[in-house]
Short mmCIF file of C-alpha atoms in Angstrom, two decimals:
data_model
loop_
_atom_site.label_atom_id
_atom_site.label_comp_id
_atom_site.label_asym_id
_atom_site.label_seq_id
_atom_site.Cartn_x
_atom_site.Cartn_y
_atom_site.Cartn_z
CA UNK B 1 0.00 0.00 0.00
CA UNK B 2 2.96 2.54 0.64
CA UNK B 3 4.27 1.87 -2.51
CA UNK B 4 0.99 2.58 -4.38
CA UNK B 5 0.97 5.91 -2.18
CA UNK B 6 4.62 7.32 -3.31
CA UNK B 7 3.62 6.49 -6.72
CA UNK B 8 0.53 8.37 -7.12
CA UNK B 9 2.21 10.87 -4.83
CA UNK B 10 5.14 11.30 -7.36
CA UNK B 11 3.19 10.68 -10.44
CA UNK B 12 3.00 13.50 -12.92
CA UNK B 13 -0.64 14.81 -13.15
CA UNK B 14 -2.24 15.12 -16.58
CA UNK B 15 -2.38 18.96 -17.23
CA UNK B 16 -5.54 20.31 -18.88
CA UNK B 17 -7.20 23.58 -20.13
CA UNK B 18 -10.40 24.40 -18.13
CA UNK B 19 -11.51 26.54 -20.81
CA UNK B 20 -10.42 29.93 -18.84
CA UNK B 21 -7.23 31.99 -18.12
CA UNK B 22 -6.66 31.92 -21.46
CA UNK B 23 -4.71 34.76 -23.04
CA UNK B 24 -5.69 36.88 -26.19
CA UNK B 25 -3.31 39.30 -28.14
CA UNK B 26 -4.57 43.00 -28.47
CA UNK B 27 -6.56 42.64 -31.96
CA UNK B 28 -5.01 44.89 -34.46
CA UNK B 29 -1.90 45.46 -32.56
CA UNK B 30 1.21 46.45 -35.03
CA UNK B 31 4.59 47.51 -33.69
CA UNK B 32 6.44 49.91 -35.46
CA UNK B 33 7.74 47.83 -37.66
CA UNK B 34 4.19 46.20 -38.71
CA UNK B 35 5.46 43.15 -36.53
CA UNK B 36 2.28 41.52 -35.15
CA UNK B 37 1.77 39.75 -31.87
CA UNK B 38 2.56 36.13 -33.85
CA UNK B 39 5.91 37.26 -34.86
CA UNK B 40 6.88 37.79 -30.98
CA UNK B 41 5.76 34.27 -30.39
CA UNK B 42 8.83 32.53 -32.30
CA UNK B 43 12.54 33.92 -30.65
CA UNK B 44 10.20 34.96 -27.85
CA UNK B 45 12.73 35.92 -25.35
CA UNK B 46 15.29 38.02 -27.64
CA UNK B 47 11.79 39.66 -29.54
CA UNK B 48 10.30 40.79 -26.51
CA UNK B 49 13.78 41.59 -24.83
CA UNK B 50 14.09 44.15 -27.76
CA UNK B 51 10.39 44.88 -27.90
CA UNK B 52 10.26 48.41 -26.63
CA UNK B 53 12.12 49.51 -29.18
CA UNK B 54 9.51 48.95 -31.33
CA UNK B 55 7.04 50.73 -29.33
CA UNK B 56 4.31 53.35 -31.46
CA UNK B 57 2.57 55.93 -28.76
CA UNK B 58 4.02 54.27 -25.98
CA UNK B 59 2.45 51.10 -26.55
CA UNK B 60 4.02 47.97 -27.50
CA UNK B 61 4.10 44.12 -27.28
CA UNK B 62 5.06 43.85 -23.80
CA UNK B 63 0.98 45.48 -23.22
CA UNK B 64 -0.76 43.54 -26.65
CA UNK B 65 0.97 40.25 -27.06
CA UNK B 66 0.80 37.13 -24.51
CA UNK B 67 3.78 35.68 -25.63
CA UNK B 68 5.65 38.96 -23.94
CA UNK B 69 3.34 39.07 -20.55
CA UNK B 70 1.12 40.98 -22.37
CA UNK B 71 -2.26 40.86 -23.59
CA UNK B 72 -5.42 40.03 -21.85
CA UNK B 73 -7.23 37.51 -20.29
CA UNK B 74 -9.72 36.07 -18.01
CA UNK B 75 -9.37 34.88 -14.24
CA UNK B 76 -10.05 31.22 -13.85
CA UNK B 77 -11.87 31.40 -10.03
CA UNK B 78 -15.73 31.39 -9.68
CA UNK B 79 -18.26 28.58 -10.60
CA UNK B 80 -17.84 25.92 -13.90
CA UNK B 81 -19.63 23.30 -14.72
CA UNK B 82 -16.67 20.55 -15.87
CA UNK B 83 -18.09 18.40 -18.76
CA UNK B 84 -16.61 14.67 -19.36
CA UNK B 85 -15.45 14.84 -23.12
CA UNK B 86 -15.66 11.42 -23.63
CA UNK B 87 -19.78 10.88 -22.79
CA UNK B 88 -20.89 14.41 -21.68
CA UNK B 89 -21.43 14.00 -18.12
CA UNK B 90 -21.14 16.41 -15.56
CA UNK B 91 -18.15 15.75 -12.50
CA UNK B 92 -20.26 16.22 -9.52
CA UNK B 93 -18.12 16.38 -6.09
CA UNK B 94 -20.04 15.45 -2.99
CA UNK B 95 -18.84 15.99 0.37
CA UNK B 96 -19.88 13.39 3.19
CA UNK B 97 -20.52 13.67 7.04
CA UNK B 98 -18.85 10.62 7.49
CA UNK B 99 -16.40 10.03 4.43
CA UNK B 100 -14.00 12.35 2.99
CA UNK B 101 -15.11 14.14 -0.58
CA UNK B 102 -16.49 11.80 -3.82
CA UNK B 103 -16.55 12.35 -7.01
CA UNK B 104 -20.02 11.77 -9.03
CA UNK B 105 -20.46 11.65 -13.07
CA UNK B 106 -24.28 13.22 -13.70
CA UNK B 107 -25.90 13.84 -16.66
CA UNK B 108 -27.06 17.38 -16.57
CA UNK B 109 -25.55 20.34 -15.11
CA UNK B 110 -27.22 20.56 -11.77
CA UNK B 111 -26.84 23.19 -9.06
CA UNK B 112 -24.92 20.88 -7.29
CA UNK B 113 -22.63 19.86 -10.31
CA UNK B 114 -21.12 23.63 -10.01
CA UNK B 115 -17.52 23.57 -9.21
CA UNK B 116 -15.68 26.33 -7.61
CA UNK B 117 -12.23 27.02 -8.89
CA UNK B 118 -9.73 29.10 -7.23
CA UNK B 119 -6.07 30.28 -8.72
CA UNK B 120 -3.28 29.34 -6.56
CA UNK B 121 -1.24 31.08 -8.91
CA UNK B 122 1.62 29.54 -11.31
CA UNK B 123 -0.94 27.64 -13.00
CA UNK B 124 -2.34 25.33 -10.68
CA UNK B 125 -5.92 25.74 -9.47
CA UNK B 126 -7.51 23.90 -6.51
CA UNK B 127 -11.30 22.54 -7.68
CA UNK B 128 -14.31 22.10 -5.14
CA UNK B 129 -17.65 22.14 -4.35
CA UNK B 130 -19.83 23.76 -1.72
CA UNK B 131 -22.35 21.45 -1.80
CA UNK B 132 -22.65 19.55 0.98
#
């Protein structure tokens, strides 16, 4: 039984997109070179080192383009409703009185099939429910 412990302790977990905190480059953004956002996203480091040369009006792809910290995007915390992909159920997570936390697949998005999602930062979210 230890063993089985360290080994889901030290497996790697399967990383996935939750369909938020996803970044968008400022539409129409040219530098002043006509360089768009795309062209930052290949020699990133050395194109957005050099970036602010490039500025027009003070603006530049360190503020439109994600690839240089730029950009904009959306917060991942608040309520989601996490669909299966593979048969479109719902993940459900149930908290017992007596057991620790479960996880249910349902078949509609219920009220109590609303996850709450919080950014730890760096990436890595913590997922739960406040139904009890």
């Amino acid at each position: 039984a230890e063993a089985l412990q360290k080994d889901v302790e030290e497996a790697e977990l399967p990383k996935f997109n939750l369909g938020c905190g996803l970044c968008y480059d400022d539409k129409g953004f040219t530098d002043a070179l006509f360089n768009k956002c795309d062209w930052y996203e290949e020699y990133t480091y050395e194109r957005c080192l050099a970036a602010p040369t490039f500025n027009t009006n003070g603006h530049g792809a360190l503020d439109a383009c994600c690839a240089c910290g730029g950009g904009t995007s959306e917060g991942c915390e608040g309520p989601y409703y996490i669909q299966n992909v593979y048969d479109d159920l719902y993940i459900l997570i149930l908290y017992g009185q007596v057991r620790p936390p479960f996880a249910l697949l349902y078949t509609r998005a219920i009220n109590q099939a609303a996850l709450k999602i919080k950014d730890l930062g760096s990436d890595t979210y913590a997922i739960g429910s406040d139904y009890y």
